[in-house]
PDB file of C-alpha atoms in Angstrom:
ATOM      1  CA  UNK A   1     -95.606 -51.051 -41.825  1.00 62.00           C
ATOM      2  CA  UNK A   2     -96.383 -48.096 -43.691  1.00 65.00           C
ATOM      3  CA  UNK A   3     -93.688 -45.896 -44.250  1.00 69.00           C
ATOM      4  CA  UNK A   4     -92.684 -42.995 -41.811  1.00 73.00           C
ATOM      5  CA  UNK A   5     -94.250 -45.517 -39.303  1.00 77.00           C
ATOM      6  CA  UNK A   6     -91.809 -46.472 -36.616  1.00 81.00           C
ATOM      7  CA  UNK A   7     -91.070 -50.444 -36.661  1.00 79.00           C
ATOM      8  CA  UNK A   8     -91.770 -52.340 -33.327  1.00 82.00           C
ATOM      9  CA  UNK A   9     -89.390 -54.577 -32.083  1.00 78.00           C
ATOM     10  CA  UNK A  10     -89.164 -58.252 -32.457  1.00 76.00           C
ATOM     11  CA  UNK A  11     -90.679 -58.776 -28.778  1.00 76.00           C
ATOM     12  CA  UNK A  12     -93.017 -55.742 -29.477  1.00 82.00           C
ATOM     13  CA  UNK A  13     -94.218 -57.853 -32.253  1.00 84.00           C
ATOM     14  CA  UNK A  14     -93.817 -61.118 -30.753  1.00 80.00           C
ATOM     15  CA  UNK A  15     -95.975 -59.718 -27.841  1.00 82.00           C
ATOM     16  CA  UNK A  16     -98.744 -58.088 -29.569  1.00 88.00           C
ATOM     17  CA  UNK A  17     -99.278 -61.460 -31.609  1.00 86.00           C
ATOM     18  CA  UNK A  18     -99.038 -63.520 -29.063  1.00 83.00           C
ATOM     19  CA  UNK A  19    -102.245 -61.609 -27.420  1.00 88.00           C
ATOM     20  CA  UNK A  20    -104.409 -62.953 -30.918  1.00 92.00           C
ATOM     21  CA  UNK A  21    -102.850 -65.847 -31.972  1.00 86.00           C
ATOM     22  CA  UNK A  22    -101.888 -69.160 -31.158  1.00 81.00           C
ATOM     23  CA  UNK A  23     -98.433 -69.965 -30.032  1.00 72.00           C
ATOM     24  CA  UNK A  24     -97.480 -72.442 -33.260  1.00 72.00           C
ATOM     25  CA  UNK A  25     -98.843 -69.692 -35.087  1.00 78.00           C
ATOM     26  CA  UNK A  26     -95.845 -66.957 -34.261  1.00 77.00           C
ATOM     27  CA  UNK A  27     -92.599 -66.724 -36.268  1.00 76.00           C
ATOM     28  CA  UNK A  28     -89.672 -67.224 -34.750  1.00 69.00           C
ATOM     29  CA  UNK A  29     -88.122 -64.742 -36.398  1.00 73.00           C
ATOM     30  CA  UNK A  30     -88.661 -61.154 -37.790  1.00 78.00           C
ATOM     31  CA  UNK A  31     -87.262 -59.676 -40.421  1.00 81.00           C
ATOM     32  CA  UNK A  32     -87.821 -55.513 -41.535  1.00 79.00           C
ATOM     33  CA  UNK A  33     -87.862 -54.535 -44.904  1.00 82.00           C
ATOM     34  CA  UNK A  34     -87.667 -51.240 -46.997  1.00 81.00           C
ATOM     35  CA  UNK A  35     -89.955 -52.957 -49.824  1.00 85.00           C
ATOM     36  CA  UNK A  36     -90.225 -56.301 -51.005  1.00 87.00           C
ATOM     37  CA  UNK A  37     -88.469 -57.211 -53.500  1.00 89.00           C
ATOM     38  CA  UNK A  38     -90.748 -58.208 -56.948  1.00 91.00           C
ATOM     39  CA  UNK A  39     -90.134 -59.815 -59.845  1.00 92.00           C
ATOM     40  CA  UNK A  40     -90.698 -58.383 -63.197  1.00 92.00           C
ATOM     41  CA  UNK A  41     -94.185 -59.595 -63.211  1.00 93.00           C
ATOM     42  CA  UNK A  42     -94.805 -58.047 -59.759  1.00 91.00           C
ATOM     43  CA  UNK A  43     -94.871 -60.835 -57.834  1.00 93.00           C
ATOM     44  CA  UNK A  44     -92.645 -61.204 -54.633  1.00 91.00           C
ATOM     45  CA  UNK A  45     -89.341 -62.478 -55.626  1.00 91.00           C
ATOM     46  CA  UNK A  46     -88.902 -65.159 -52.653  1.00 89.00           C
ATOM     47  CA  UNK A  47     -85.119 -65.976 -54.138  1.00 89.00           C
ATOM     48  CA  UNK A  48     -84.244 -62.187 -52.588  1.00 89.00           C
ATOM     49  CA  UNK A  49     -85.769 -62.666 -49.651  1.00 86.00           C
ATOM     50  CA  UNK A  50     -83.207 -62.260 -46.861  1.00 83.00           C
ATOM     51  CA  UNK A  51     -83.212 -65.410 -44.812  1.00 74.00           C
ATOM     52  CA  UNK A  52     -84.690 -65.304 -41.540  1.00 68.00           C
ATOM     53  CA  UNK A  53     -82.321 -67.110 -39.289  1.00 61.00           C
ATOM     54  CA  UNK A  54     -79.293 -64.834 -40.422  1.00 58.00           C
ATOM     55  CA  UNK A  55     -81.229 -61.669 -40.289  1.00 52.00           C
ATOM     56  CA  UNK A  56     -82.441 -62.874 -37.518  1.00 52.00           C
ATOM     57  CA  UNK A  57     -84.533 -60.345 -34.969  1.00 48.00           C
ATOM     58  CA  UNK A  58     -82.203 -61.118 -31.496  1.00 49.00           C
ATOM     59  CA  UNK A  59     -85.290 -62.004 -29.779  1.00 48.00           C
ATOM     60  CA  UNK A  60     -83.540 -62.816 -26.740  1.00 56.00           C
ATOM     61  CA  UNK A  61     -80.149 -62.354 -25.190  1.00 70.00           C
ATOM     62  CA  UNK A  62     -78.363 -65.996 -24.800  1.00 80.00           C
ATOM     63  CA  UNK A  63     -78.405 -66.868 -21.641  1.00 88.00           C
ATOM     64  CA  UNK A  64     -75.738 -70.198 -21.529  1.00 92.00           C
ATOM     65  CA  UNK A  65     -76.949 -73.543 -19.397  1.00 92.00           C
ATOM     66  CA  UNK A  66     -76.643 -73.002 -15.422  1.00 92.00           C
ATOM     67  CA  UNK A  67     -75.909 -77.233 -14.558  1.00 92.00           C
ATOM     68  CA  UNK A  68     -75.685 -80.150 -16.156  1.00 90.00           C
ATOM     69  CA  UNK A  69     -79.520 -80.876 -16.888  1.00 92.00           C
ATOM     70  CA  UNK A  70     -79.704 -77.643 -18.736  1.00 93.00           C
ATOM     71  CA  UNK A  71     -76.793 -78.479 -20.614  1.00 94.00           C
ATOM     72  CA  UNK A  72     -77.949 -81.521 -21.763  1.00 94.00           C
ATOM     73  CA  UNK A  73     -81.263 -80.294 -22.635  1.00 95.00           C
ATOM     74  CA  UNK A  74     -79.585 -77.323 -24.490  1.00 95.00           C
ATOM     75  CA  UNK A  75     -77.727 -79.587 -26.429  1.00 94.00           C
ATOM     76  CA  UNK A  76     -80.759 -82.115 -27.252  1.00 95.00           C
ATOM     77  CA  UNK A  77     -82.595 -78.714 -28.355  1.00 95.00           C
ATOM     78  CA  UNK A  78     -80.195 -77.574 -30.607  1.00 93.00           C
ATOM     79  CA  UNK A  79     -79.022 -81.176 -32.331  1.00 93.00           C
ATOM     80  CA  UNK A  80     -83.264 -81.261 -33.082  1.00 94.00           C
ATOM     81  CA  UNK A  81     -83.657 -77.831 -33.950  1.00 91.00           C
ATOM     82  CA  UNK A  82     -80.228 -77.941 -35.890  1.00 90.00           C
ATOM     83  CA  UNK A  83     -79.143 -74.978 -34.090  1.00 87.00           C
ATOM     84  CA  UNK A  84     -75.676 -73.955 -32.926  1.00 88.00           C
ATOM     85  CA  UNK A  85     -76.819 -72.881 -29.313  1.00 88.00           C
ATOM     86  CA  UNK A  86     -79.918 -72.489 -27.220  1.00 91.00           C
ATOM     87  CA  UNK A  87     -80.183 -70.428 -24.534  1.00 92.00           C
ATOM     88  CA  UNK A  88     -82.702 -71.510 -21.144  1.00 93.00           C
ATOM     89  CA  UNK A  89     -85.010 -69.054 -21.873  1.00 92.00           C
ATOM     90  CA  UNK A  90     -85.423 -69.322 -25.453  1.00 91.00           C
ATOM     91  CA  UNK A  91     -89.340 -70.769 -26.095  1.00 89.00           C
ATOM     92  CA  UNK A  92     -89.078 -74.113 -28.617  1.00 90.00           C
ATOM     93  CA  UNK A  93     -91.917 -73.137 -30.537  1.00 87.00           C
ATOM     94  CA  UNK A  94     -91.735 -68.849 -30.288  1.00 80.00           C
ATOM     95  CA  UNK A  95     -88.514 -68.497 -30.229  1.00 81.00           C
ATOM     96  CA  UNK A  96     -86.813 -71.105 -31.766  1.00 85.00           C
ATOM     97  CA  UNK A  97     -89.508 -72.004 -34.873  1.00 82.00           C
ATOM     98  CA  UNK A  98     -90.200 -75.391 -33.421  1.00 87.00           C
ATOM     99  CA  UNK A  99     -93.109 -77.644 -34.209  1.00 88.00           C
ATOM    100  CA  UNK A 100     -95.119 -80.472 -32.626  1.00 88.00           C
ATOM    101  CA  UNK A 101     -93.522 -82.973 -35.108  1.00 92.00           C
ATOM    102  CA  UNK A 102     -89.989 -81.591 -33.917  1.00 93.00           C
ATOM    103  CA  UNK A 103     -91.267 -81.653 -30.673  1.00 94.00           C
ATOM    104  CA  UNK A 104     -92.147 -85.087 -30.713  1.00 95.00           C
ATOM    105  CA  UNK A 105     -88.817 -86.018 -31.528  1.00 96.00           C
ATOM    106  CA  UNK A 106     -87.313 -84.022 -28.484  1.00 96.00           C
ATOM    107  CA  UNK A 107     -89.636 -85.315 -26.194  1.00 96.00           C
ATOM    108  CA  UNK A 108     -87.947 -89.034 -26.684  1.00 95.00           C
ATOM    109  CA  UNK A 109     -84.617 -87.690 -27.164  1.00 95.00           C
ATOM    110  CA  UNK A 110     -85.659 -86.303 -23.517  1.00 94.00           C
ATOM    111  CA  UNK A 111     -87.004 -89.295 -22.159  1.00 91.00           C
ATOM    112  CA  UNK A 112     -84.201 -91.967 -23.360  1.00 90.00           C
ATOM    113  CA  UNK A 113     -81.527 -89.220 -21.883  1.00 90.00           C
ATOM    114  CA  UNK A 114     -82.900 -88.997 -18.387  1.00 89.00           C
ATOM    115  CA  UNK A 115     -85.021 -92.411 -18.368  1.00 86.00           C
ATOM    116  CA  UNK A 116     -87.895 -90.280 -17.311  1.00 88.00           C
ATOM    117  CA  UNK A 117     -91.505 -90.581 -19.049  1.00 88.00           C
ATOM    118  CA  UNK A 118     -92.706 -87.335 -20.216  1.00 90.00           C
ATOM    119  CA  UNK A 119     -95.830 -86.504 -22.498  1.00 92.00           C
ATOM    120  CA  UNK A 120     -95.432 -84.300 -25.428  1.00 92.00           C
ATOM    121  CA  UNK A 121     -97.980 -82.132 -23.836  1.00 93.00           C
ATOM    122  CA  UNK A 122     -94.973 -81.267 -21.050  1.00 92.00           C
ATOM    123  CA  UNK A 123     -93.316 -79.212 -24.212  1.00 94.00           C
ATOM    124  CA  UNK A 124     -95.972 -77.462 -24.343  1.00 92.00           C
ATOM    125  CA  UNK A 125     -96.269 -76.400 -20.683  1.00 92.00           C
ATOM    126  CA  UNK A 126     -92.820 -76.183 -20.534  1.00 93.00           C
ATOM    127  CA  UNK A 127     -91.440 -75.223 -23.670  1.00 94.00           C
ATOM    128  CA  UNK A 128     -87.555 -73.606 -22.386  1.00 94.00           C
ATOM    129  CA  UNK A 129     -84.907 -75.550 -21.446  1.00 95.00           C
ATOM    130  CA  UNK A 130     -84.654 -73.857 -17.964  1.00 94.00           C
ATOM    131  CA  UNK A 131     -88.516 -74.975 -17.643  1.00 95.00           C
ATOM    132  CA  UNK A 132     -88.463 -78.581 -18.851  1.00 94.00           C
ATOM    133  CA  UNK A 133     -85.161 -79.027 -16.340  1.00 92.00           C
ATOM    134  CA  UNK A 134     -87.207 -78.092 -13.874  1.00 92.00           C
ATOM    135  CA  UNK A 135     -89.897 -80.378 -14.906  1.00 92.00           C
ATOM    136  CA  UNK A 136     -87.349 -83.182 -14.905  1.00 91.00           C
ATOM    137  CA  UNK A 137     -86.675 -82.545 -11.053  1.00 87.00           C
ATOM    138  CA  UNK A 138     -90.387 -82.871 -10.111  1.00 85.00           C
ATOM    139  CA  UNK A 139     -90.783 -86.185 -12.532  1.00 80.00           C
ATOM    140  CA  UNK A 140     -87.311 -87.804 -11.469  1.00 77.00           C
ATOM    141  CA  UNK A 141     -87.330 -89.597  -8.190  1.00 75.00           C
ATOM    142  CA  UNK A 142     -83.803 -87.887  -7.389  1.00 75.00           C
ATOM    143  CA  UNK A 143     -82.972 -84.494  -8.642  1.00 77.00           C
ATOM    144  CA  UNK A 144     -78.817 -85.607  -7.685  1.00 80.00           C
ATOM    145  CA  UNK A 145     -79.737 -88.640  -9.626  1.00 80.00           C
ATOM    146  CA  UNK A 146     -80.739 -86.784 -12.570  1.00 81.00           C
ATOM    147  CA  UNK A 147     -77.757 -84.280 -12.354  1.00 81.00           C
ATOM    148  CA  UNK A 148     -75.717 -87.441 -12.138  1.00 82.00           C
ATOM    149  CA  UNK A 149     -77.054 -89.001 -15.391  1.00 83.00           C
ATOM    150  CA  UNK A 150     -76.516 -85.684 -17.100  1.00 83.00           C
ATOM    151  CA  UNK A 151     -72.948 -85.464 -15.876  1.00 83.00           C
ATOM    152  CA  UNK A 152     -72.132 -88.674 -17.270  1.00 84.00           C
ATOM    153  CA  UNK A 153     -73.960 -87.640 -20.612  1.00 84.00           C
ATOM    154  CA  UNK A 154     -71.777 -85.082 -20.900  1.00 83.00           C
ATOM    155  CA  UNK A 155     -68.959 -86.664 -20.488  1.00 81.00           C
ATOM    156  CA  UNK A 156     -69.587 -89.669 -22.542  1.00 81.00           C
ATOM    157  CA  UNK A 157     -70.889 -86.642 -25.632  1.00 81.00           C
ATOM    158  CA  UNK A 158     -67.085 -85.393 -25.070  1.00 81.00           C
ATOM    159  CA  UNK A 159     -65.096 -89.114 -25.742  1.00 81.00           C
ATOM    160  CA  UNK A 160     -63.852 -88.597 -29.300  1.00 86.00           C
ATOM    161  CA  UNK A 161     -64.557 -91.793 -31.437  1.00 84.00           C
ATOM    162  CA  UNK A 162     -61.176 -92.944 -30.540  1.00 88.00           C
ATOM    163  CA  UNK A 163     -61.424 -92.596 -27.096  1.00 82.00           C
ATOM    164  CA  UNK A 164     -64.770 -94.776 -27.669  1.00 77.00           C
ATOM    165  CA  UNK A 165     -63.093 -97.411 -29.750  1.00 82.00           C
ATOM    166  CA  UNK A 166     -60.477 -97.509 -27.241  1.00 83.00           C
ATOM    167  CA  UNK A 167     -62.922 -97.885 -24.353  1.00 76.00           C
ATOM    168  CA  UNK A 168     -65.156-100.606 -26.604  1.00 78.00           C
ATOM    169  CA  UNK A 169     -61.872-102.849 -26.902  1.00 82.00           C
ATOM    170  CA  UNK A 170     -60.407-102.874 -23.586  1.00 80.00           C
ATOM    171  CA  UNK A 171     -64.416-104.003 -22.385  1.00 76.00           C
ATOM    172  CA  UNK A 172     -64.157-106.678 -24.719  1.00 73.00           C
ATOM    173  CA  UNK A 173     -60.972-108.272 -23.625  1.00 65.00           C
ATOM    174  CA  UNK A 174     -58.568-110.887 -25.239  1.00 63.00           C
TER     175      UNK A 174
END
C-alpha cells in the first residue's frame, strides 16, 4: 500500500481477492509491512521476512468443534495441515493455506475414519469442517451411526500407548 494509505483488513483483502482470483490462488495469511526489508544489493531479504503463520492476520475467530464429527474432522484437519487447532469455519484452502495435494490426503484420512466414500471434489464444495460434517450426514446411511464412529474415535485417539498395550495383551490371552 502506499504510504498514508489506510491498510484493509485481512478479510477486506481476503474478500476483494477472492472477487478476481481463484480460491488456491489466495494466501492464507496476511502480513503488513512498513517496508521490505533489502539486502545490500537491493534485493528483498526473504531471511527477515516475518513468518506468516506467527504474524498471522486472525482471519477468523476460533470457533471450537460443536459434536463429535466436527471434532474428529478438526483433528484430521489439523494433524494434515500440521496445525494446533482448526476452527469449523475456517476454509482448508483460504484460510488455512491448504492444497489439492494436502487435500488429497484428508480426503482418505476422511474416508478410512467414517468408512464413507467421498471424492476430493467434496473438499472443494465443502471445504470447513462444519461443512464437510454436514456432508458426512447426507453420505452416511445413519447420521447416529456416524456420531457413534466418531465417539469411539475419540476415545480410542485418547488411550495412551499403555493403555493400548494393555488392551492389545489382555485380547491376546494366555
Amino acid at each position: 500500500m502506499p504510504r498514508g494509505e489506510p491498510v484493509p483488513s485481512a478479510p477486506e483483502l481476503r474478500a476483494f481477492l477472492q472477487e478476481i482470483l481463484p480460491a488456491h490462488m489466495i494466501p492464507a495469511d496476511f502480513v503488513s509491512l512498513e517496508e521490505l526489508p533489502l539486502t545490500p544489493s537491493g534485493k528483498v531479504d526473504r531471511a527477515r521476512l516475518p513468518d506468516p503463520g506467527e504474524a498471522g492476520s486472525g482471519a477468523r475467530e476460533f470457533t471450537p468443534p460443536r459434536d463429535g464429527v466436527e471434532e474428529v474432522l478438526a483433528a484430521i484437519w489439523a494433524d494434515v495441515l500440521g496445525a494446533e487447532r482448526i476452527g469449523i469455519h475456517e476454509n482448508f484452502f483460504n484460510d488455512l493455506g491448504g492444497h489439492s495435494l494436502l487435500g488429497t490426503t484428508l480426503i482418505s484420512r476422511v474416508r478410512n475414519a467414517f468408512d464413507v466414500e467421498l471424492p476430493l471434489r467434496r473438499l472443494f464444495d465443502a471445504p470447513t469442517v462444519a461443512e464437510m460434517a454436514d456432508v458426512l450426514g447426507q453420505e452416511a446411511r445413519d447420521r447416529a451411526a456416524l456420531e457413534r464412529t466418531a465417539q469411539l474415535l475419540l476415545q480410542v485417539a485418547s488411550l495412551s500407548e499403555e493403555d493400548v498395550q494393555t488392551m492389545l495383551s489382555e485380547r491376546a490371552g494366555p
